[in-house]
Short mmCIF file of N, CA and C and ligand atoms in Angstrom, two decimals:
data_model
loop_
_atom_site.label_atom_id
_atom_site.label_comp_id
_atom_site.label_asym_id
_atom_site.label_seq_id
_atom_site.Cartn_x
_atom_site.Cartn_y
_atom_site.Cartn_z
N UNK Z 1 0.84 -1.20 0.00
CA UNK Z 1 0.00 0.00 0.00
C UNK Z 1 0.87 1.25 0.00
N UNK Z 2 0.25 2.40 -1.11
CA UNK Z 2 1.53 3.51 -0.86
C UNK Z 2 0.56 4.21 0.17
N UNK Z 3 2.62 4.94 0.64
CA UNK Z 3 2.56 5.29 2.28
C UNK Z 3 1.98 6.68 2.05
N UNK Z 4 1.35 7.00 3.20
CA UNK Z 4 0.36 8.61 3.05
C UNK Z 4 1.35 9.74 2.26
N UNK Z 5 2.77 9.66 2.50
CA UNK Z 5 3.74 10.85 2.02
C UNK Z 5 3.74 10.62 0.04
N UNK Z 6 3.39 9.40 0.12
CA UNK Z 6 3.09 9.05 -1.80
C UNK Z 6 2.08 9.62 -2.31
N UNK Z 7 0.88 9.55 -1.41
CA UNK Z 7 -0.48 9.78 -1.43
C UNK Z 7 -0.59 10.64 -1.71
N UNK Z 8 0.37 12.08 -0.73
CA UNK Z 8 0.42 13.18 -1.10
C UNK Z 8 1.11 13.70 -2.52
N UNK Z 9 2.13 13.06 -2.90
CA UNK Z 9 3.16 13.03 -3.88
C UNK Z 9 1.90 12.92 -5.13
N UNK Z 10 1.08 12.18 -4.87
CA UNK Z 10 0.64 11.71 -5.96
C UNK Z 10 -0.97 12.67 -6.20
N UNK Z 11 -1.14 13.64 -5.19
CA UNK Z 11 -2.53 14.52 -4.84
C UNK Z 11 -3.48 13.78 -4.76
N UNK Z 12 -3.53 12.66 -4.14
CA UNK Z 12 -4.45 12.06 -3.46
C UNK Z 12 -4.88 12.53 -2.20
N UNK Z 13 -3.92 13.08 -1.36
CA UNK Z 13 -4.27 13.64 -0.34
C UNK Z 13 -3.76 15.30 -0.46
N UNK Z 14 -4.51 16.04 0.52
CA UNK Z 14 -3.84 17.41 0.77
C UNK Z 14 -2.78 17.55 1.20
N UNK Z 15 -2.02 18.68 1.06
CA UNK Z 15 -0.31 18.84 1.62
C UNK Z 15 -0.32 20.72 1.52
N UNK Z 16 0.24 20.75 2.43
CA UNK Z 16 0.75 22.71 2.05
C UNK Z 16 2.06 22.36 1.73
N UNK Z 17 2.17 22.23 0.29
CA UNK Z 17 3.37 21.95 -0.51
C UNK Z 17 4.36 23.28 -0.39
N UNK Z 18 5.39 23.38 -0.99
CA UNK Z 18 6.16 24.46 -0.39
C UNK Z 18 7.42 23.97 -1.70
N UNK Z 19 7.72 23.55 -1.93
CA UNK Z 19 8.60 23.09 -3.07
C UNK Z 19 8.66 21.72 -3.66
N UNK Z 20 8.74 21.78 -5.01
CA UNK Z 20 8.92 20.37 -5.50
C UNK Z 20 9.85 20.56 -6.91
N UNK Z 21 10.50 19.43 -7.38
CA UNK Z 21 11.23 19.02 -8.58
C UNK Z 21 11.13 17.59 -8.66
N UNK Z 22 11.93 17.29 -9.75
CA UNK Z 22 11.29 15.90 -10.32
C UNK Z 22 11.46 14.86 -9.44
N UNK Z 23 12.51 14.95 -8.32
CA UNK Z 23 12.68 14.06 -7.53
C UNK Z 23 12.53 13.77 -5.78
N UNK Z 24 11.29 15.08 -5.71
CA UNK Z 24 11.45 15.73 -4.21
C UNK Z 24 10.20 16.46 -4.26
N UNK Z 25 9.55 16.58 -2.91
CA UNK Z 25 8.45 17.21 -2.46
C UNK Z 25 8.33 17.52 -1.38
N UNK Z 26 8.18 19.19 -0.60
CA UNK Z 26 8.92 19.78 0.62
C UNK Z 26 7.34 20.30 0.54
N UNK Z 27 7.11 20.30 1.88
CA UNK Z 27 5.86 20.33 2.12
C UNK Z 27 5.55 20.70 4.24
N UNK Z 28 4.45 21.49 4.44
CA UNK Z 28 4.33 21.32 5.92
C UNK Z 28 4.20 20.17 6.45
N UNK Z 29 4.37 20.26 7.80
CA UNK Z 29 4.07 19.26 8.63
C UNK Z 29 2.79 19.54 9.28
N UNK Z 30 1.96 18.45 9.08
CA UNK Z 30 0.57 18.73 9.12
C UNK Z 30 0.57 19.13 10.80
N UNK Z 31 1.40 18.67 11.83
CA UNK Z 31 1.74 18.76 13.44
C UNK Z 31 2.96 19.25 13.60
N UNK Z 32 2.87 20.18 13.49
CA UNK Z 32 4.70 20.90 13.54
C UNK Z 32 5.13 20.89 14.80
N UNK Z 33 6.33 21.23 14.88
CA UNK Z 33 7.11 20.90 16.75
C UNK Z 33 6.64 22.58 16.48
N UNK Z 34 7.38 23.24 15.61
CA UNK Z 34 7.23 24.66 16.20
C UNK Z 34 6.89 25.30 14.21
N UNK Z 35 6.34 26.46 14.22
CA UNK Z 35 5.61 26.93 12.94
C UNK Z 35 6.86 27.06 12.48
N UNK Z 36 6.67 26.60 11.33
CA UNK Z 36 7.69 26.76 9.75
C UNK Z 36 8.15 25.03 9.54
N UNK Z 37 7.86 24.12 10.43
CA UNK Z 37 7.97 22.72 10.31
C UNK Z 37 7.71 21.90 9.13
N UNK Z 38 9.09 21.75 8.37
CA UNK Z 38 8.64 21.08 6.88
C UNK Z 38 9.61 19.40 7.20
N UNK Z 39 8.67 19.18 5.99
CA UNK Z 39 9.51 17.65 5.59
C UNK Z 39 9.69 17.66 4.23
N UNK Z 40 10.75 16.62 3.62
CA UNK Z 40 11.31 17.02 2.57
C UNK Z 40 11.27 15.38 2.45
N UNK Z 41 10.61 14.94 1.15
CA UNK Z 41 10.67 13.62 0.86
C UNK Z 41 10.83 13.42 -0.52
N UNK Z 42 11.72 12.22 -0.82
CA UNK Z 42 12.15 11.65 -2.23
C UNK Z 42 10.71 11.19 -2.86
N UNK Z 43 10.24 11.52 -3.95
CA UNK Z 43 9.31 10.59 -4.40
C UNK Z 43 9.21 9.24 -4.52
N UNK Z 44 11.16 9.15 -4.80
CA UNK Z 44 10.91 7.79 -4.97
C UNK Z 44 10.32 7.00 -3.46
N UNK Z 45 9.20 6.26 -3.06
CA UNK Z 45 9.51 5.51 -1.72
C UNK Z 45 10.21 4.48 -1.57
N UNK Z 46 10.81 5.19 -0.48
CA UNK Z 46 11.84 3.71 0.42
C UNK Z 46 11.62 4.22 1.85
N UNK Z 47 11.52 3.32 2.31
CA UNK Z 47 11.12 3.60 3.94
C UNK Z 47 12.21 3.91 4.59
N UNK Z 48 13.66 3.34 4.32
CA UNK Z 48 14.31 3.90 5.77
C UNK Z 48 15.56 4.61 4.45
N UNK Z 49 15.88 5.56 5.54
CA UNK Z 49 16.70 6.95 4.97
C UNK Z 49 17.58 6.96 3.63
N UNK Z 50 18.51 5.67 4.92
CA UNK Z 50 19.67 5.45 4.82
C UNK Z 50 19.91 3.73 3.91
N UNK Z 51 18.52 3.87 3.42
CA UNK Z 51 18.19 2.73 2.24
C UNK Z 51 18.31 3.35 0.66
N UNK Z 52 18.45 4.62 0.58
CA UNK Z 52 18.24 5.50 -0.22
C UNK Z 52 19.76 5.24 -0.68
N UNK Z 53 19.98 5.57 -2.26
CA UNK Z 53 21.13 5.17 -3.32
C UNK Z 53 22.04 6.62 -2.85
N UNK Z 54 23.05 6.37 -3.13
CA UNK Z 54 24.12 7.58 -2.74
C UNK Z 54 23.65 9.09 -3.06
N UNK Z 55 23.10 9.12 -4.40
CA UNK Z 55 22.82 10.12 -5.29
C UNK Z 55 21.19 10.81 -4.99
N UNK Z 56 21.00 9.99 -4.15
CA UNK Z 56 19.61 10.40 -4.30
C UNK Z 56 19.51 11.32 -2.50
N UNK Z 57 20.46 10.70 -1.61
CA UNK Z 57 20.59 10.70 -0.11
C UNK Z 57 21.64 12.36 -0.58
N UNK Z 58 22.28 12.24 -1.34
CA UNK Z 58 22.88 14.00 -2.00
C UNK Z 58 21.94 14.90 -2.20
N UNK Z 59 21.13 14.29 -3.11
CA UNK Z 59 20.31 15.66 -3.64
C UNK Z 59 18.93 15.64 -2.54
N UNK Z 60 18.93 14.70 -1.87
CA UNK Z 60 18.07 14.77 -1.00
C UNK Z 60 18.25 16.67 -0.61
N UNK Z 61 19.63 16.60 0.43
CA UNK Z 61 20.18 17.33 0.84
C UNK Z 61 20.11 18.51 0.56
N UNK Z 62 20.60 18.52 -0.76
CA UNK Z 62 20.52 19.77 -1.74
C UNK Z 62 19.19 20.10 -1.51
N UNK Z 63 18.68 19.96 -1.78
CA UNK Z 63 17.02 19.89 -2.65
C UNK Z 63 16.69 20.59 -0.84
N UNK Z 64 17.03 20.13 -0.01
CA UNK Z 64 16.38 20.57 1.68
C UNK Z 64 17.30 22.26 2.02
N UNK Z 65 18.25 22.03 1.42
CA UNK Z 65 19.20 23.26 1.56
C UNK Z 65 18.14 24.47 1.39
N UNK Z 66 17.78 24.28 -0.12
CA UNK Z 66 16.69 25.41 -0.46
C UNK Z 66 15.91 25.90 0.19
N UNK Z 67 15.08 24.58 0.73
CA UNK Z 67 13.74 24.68 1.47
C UNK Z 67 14.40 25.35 2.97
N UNK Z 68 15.42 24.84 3.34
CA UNK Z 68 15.78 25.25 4.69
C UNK Z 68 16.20 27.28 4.90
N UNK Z 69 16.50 27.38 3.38
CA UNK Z 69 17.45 28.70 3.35
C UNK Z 69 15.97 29.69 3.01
N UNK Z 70 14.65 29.45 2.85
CA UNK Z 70 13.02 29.82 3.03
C UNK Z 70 12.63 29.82 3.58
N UNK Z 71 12.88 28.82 4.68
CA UNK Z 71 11.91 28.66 5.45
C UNK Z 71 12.47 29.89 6.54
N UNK Z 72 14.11 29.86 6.50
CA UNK Z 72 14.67 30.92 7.38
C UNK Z 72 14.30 32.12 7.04
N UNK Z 73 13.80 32.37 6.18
CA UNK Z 73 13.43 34.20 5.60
C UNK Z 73 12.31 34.24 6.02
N UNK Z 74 11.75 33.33 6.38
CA UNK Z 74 9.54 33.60 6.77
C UNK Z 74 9.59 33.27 8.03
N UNK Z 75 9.96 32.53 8.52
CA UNK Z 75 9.83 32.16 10.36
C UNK Z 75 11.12 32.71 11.17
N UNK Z 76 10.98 34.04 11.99
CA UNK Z 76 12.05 34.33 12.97
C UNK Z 76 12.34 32.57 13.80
N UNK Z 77 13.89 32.61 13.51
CA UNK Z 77 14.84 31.47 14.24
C UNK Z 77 16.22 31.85 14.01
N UNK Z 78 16.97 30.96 14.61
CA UNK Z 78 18.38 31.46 15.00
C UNK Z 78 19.10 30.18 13.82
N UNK Z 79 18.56 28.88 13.37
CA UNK Z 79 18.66 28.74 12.22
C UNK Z 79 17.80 27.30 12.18
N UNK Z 80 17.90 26.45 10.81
CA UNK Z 80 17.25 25.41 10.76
C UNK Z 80 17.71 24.19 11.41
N UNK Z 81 16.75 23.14 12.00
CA UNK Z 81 18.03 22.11 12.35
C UNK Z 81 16.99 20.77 11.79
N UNK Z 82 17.82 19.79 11.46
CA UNK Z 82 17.24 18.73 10.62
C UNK Z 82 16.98 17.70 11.44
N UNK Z 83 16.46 17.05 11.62
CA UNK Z 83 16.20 15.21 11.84
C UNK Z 83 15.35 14.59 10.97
N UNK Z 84 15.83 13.47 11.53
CA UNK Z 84 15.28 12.23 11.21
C UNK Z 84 14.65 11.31 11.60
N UNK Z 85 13.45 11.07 11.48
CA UNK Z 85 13.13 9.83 12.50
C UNK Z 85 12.69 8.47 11.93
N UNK Z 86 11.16 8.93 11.50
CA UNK Z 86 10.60 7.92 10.29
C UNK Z 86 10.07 7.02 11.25
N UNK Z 87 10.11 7.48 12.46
CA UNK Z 87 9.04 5.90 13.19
C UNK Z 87 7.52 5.98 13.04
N UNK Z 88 7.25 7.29 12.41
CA UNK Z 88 5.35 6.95 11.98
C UNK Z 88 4.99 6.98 10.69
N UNK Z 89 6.03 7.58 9.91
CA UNK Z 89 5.43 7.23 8.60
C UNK Z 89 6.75 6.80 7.99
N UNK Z 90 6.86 5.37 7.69
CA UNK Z 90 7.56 4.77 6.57
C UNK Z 90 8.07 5.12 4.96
N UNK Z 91 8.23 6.16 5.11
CA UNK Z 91 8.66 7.13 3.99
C UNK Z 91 9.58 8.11 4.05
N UNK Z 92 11.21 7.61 3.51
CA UNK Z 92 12.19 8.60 3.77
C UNK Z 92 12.17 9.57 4.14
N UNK Z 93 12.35 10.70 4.91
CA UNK Z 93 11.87 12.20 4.92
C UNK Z 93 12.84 13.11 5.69
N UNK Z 94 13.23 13.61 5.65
CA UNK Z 94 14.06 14.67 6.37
C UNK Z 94 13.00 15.86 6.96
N UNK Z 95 13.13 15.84 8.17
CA UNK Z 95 12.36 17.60 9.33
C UNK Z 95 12.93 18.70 9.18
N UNK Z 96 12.66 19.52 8.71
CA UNK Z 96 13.20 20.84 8.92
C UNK Z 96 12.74 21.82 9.72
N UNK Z 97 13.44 21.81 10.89
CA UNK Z 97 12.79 22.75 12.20
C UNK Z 97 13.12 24.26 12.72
N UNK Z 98 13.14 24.82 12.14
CA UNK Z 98 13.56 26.20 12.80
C UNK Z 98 13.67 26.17 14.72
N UNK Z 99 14.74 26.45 14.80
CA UNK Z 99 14.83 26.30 16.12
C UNK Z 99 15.24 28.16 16.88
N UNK Z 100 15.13 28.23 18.01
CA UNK Z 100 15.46 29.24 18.68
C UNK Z 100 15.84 28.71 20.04
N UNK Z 101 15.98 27.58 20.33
CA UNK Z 101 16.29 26.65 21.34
C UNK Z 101 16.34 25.19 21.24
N UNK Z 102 16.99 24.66 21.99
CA UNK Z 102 17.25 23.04 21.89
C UNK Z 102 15.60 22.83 21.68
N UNK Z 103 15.00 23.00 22.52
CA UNK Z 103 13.44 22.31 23.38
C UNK Z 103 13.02 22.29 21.51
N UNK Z 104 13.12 23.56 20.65
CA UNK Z 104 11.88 22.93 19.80
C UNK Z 104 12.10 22.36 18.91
N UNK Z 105 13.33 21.08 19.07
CA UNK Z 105 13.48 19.98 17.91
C UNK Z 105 13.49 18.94 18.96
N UNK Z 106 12.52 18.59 20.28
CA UNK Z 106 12.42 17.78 20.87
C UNK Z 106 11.31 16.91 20.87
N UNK Z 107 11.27 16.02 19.64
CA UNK Z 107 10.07 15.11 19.24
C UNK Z 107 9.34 14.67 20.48
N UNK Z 108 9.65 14.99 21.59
CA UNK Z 108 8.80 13.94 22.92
C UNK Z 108 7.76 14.98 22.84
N UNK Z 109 8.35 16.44 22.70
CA UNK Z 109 6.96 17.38 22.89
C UNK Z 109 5.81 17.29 22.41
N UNK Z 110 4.76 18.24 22.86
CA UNK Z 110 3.06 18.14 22.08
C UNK Z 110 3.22 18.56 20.96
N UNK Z 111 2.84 18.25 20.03
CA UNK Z 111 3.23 18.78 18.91
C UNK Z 111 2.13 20.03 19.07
N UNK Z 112 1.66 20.81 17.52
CA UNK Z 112 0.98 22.08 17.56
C UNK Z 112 0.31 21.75 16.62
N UNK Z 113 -1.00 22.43 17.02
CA UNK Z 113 -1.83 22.14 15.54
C UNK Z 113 -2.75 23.37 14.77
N UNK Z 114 -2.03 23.59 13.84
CA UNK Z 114 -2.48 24.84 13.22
C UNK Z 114 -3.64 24.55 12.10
N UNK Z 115 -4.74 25.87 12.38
CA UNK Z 115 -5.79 25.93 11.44
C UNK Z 115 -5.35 25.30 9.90
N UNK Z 116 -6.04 25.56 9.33
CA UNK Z 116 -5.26 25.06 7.96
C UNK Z 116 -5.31 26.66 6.93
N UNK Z 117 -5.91 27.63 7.78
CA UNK Z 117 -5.66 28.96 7.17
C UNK Z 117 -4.16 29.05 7.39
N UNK Z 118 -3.63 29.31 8.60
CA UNK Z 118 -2.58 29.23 9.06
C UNK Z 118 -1.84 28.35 8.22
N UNK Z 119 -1.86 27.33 7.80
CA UNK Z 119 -0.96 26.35 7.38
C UNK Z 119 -0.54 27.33 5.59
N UNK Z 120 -1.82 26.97 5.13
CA UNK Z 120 -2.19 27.73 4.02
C UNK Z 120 -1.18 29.42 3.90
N UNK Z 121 -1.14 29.72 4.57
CA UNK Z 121 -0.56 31.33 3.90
C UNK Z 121 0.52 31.46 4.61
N UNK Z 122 1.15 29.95 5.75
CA UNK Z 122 2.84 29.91 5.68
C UNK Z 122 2.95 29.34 4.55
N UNK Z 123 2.57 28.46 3.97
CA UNK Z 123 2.97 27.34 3.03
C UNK Z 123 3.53 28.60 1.65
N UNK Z 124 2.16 29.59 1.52
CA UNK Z 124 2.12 30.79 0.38
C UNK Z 124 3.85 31.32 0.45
N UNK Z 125 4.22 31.92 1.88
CA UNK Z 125 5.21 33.18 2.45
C UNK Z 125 6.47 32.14 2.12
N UNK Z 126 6.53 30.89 3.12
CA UNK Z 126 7.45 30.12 2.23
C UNK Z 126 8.01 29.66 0.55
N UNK Z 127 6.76 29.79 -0.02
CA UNK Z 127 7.40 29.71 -1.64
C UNK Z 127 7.92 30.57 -1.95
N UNK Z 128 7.05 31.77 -1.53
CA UNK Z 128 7.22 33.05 -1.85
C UNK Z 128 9.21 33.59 -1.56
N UNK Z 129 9.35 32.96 -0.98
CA UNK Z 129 11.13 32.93 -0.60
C UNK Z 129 11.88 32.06 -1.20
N UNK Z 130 10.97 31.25 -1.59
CA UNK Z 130 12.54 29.96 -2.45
C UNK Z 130 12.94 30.93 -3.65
P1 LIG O 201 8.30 10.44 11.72
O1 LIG O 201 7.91 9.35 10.76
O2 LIG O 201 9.55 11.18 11.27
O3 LIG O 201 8.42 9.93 13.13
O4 LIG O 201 7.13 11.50 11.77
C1 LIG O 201 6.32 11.76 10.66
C2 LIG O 201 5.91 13.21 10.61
O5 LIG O 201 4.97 13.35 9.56
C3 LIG O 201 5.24 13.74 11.89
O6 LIG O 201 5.91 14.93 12.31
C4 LIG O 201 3.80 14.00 11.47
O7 LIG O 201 3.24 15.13 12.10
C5 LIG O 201 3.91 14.17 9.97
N1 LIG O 201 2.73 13.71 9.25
C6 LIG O 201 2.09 12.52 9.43
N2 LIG O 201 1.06 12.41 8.58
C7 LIG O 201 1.04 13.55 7.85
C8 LIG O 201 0.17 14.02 6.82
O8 LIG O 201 -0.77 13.38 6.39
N3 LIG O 201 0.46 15.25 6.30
C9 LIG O 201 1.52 16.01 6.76
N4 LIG O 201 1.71 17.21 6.18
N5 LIG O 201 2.34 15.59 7.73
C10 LIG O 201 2.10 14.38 8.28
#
């Protein structure tokens, strides 16, 4: 069964997309740790990261650089910081968290849950910067 992050890939489901190219789709996090919370996923699916081909685990990177160097122009932070986790959705993905402290790249926290207006016209301010 493809995994919900395909679903989206594929507009089956909704996403506040935020960048894409032929091999990548940067998008909100529907539960952000803290506002400007993106994920950055390969189209191709593979579930774990570091299953991903040399070239693709590169431009992953690249391809997040962008999104990360946007997301810093629309959300006050001191800069972006990345993880990884992948224990709820089985689909490669890299976090991109704007941080202003350790605490808000600390997955144990509540996450936040924003209107989807809100989601909607960061998702806008973010393109609007790549
Ligand atoms: P992980 O797999 O890295 O542990 O966490 C998956 C992340 O994807 C979580 O931060 C969660 O909020 C986010 N997420 C799960 N389902 C959806 C969805 O349908 N849409 C969006 N935009 N994010 C999702």
């Amino acid at each position: 069964m493809a995994s919900i992050f395909t679903k989206i890939i594929q507009r089956e489901i909704p996403a506040h997309i935020v960048a894409e190219d032929d091999q990548f789709l940067a998008f909100l996090d529907i539960n952000p740790l803290v506002k400007g919370h993106c994920l950055v996923v390969p189209k191709q699916e593979v579930d774990y990261i570091f299953d991903l081909d040399d070239q693709t685990l590169a431009a992953l990177h690249i391809f997040s650089k962008k999104v990360a160097k946007a997301i810093e122009k629309t959300v006050p932070c001191l800069r972006i910081g990345t993880a990884v986790v992948g224990l709820e959705v089985p689909h490669a993905h890299l976090h991109l968290v704007p941080l202003n402290n350790m605490d808000d790249i600390n997955f144990s926290r509540p996450k936040l849950n924003p209107t989807l207006q809100e989601l909607t016209g960061l998702a806008q301010a973010i393109k609007e910067n790549i």
